[in-house]
Structure formats: C-alpha cells, structure tokens
Amino acid sequence: LSNYGTIADCIVMYDKESQRSRGFGFVTFKDASSVDDAVSASHVIDGRSVSCKRAVRDTRGSGGGGGGGRQDDSGGQYNVVKIFVGGLPAICDLDKLKSFFGQFGEIQDAVVMMDQATQRHRGFGFVTFKEPAGVEGAIQNDKMNKIDNK
C-alpha cells in the first residue's frame, strides 16, 4: 500500500497463541487523502485478492459506547477512542477487561461480547476510553497486553 502515500503505522493482527495471521490488519497513512486512493484500488497480497476498507465507527446506533469520532468526507466517522480487544481468555470478565485497560486511561464504556445461546463470552470485546490518549497507550503497549497470560 505504500504506492498510495506515506505509511505512518501498520499492523497485521496475529493470533497470540498460534502466531498465525488472523487475516486482517490496519494501515494508517500520514496523509488522509492517501486513504481514498488505497480504498479505491484493487489489491493482491501473496496471490490473494484482498479488500481494503476504511476503519469507521458504526453510526447506526448499535450501542457499545461512542463519541470521540472524527468525520471524513464520505460521512463515515472514525473512532479515536474505541478499541477492539481480541483473544480474551475464557476466564476474562468485564471487570478484568476494565481493570487491565484502565491503566491506559479513563474508560467510558467496555463490553465483553457474549454468545446468546451459550451465555459464554466469544473471546473478544471493546473498550471505549474518554480520551484518545487511552487508545494510544493501549496500542503502544500492544505486544505486552495480556490478561491472565493470554
């Protein structure tokens, strides 16, 4: 994607146990206009066609907190205070999630996603901070972020 502009940051999401790619990642361009070019092009990585989409917050009122967004030219709103947390251990509950990520900033909202049929959590959740600095702190500490050694 560097053909579209200067990359400020990029990350491929890996499974913490198997160390295998989870099949997606995020690219942050230095200049917002580069995003339009990258999104409108088709991409092939390792022989596979991949889709490229903007990381935007769902603005249809799906719950889970919000605020702290930045609107783009197409009307999408980038969320600068909410993070996805994957690979949660089976014994992680809402209190553990809040306790761990609270070290990075004041939490406005947090949720551990539950399976409605089994009432067990699905291994991921979301944390919404009051300020973007909380997201920055959590991301900078990404390699060290572990709850119950996972």
Short mmCIF file of C-alpha atoms in Angstrom, two decimals:
data_model
loop_
_atom_site.label_atom_id
_atom_site.label_comp_id
_atom_site.label_asym_id
_atom_site.label_seq_id
_atom_site.Cartn_x
_atom_site.Cartn_y
_atom_site.Cartn_z
CA LEU A 1 0.00 0.00 0.00
CA SER A 2 2.99 2.34 0.14
CA ASN A 3 2.23 3.13 -3.52
CA TYR A 4 -0.59 5.35 -2.22
CA GLY A 5 1.27 7.54 0.26
CA THR A 6 3.50 7.60 3.30
CA ILE A 7 2.53 4.99 5.89
CA ALA A 8 2.56 6.27 9.47
CA ASP A 9 1.79 2.87 11.02
CA CYS A 10 0.65 -0.59 10.04
CA ILE A 11 -0.19 -3.74 11.90
CA VAL A 12 -1.16 -7.28 10.92
CA MET A 13 -3.36 -8.92 13.52
CA TYR A 14 -1.97 -12.24 14.77
CA ASP A 15 -3.41 -14.97 16.96
CA LYS A 16 -1.43 -14.72 20.20
CA GLU A 17 -1.27 -18.48 20.70
CA SER A 18 -0.58 -19.80 17.19
CA GLN A 19 1.25 -16.66 15.97
CA ARG A 20 -0.61 -17.04 12.66
CA SER A 21 -2.19 -14.12 10.86
CA ARG A 22 -5.88 -13.64 11.58
CA GLY A 23 -6.36 -12.44 8.00
CA PHE A 24 -6.67 -8.71 8.55
CA GLY A 25 -4.72 -5.67 9.61
CA PHE A 26 -4.72 -1.90 9.73
CA VAL A 27 -2.75 0.74 7.83
CA THR A 28 -2.53 4.36 8.96
CA PHE A 29 -1.44 6.83 6.30
CA LYS A 30 0.31 10.06 7.15
CA ASP A 31 -1.99 11.96 4.78
CA ALA A 32 -5.75 11.28 4.82
CA SER A 33 -6.00 11.74 1.03
CA SER A 34 -3.92 8.57 0.60
CA VAL A 35 -6.78 6.56 2.10
CA ASP A 36 -9.09 7.40 -0.82
CA ASP A 37 -6.51 6.17 -3.33
CA ALA A 38 -5.84 2.94 -1.42
CA VAL A 39 -9.52 2.14 -0.86
CA SER A 40 -10.49 2.71 -4.49
CA ALA A 41 -7.78 0.38 -5.87
CA SER A 42 -7.79 -3.42 -6.05
CA HIS A 43 -5.08 -5.27 -4.15
CA VAL A 44 -3.43 -8.68 -4.32
CA ILE A 45 -1.27 -9.90 -1.43
CA ASP A 46 0.55 -13.24 -1.72
CA GLY A 47 -1.60 -14.12 -4.72
CA ARG A 48 -4.89 -13.42 -2.94
CA SER A 49 -7.28 -10.62 -3.77
CA VAL A 50 -7.94 -8.57 -0.62
CA SER A 51 -10.43 -5.86 0.18
CA CYS A 52 -9.42 -2.52 1.60
CA LYS A 53 -11.92 -0.57 3.68
CA ARG A 54 -11.91 2.47 5.91
CA ALA A 55 -11.91 1.76 9.63
CA VAL A 56 -15.10 3.55 10.64
CA ARG A 57 -17.39 3.50 13.60
CA ASP A 58 -20.88 2.14 13.04
CA THR A 59 -23.10 5.20 13.35
CA ARG A 60 -26.42 3.33 13.17
CA GLY A 61 -26.79 3.22 16.97
CA SER A 62 -25.53 -0.32 17.57
CA GLY A 63 -24.58 0.53 21.16
CA GLY A 64 -21.34 -0.18 22.95
CA GLY A 65 -20.43 3.46 23.56
CA GLY A 66 -19.22 6.03 21.17
CA GLY A 67 -18.16 9.59 20.95
CA GLY A 68 -14.72 10.83 20.16
CA GLY A 69 -15.18 10.41 16.43
CA ARG A 70 -13.71 12.32 13.54
CA GLN A 71 -15.84 12.66 10.41
CA ASP A 72 -14.39 12.14 6.93
CA ASP A 73 -15.51 13.47 3.53
CA SER A 74 -17.78 10.47 2.86
CA GLY A 75 -19.75 10.89 6.10
CA GLY A 76 -18.08 7.97 7.91
CA GLN A 77 -16.92 8.68 11.40
CA TYR A 78 -13.52 7.44 12.55
CA ASN A 79 -13.48 6.31 16.11
CA VAL A 80 -10.45 7.60 18.00
CA VAL A 81 -11.48 6.42 21.47
CA LYS A 82 -12.65 2.81 20.94
CA ILE A 83 -10.53 -0.33 20.53
CA PHE A 84 -11.26 -3.91 19.61
CA VAL A 85 -9.78 -6.43 22.07
CA GLY A 86 -9.40 -9.96 20.69
CA GLY A 87 -8.11 -13.21 22.11
CA LEU A 88 -9.61 -12.80 25.56
CA PRO A 89 -9.08 -15.82 27.83
CA ALA A 90 -12.15 -17.83 28.82
CA ILE A 91 -12.00 -16.57 32.41
CA CYS A 92 -11.87 -12.89 31.45
CA ASP A 93 -14.92 -10.95 32.56
CA LEU A 94 -15.92 -7.30 32.24
CA ASP A 95 -14.20 -6.33 35.50
CA LYS A 96 -10.87 -7.82 34.37
CA LEU A 97 -11.15 -6.11 30.99
CA LYS A 98 -11.83 -2.72 32.62
CA SER A 99 -9.16 -3.22 35.25
CA PHE A 100 -6.47 -4.06 32.71
CA PHE A 101 -7.23 -1.33 30.17
CA GLY A 102 -7.92 1.26 32.89
CA GLN A 103 -4.15 1.65 33.25
CA PHE A 104 -4.12 3.46 29.89
CA GLY A 105 -6.85 5.99 30.60
CA GLU A 106 -10.32 6.57 31.98
CA ILE A 107 -12.83 4.13 30.48
CA GLN A 108 -16.18 5.42 29.29
CA ASP A 109 -17.59 2.02 28.33
CA ALA A 110 -16.47 -1.58 27.89
CA VAL A 111 -18.13 -4.78 26.75
CA VAL A 112 -17.18 -8.44 26.54
CA MET A 113 -19.18 -9.92 23.67
CA MET A 114 -21.36 -12.85 24.75
CA ASP A 115 -22.86 -15.77 22.83
CA GLN A 116 -26.61 -15.52 23.40
CA ALA A 117 -27.17 -19.28 23.10
CA THR A 118 -24.45 -20.49 25.49
CA GLN A 119 -24.06 -17.37 27.67
CA ARG A 120 -20.29 -17.78 27.31
CA HIS A 121 -18.17 -14.96 26.05
CA ARG A 122 -16.95 -15.06 22.46
CA GLY A 123 -13.29 -14.22 23.15
CA PHE A 124 -13.40 -10.55 22.23
CA GLY A 125 -14.73 -7.21 23.35
CA PHE A 126 -14.46 -3.45 23.00
CA VAL A 127 -13.14 -0.71 25.26
CA THR A 128 -14.13 2.93 24.80
CA PHE A 129 -11.89 5.48 26.50
CA LYS A 130 -12.88 9.01 27.47
CA GLU A 131 -9.84 10.40 25.61
CA PRO A 132 -7.85 9.29 22.52
CA ALA A 133 -4.71 9.07 24.70
CA GLY A 134 -6.11 5.85 26.22
CA VAL A 135 -6.22 4.23 22.79
CA GLU A 136 -2.69 5.42 22.03
CA GLY A 137 -1.39 3.98 25.31
CA ALA A 138 -3.05 0.61 24.72
CA ILE A 139 -1.77 0.39 21.15
CA GLN A 140 1.79 1.37 22.11
CA ASN A 141 1.74 -1.45 24.67
CA ASP A 142 0.19 -3.97 22.22
CA LYS A 143 2.87 -6.68 22.49
CA MET A 144 2.67 -6.62 26.29
CA ASN A 145 -1.13 -6.57 26.61
CA LYS A 146 -2.06 -9.82 28.34
CA ILE A 147 -4.92 -10.71 30.62
CA ASP A 148 -4.33 -13.93 32.57
CA ASN A 149 -1.24 -14.63 30.41
CA LYS A 150 -3.20 -14.51 27.14
#
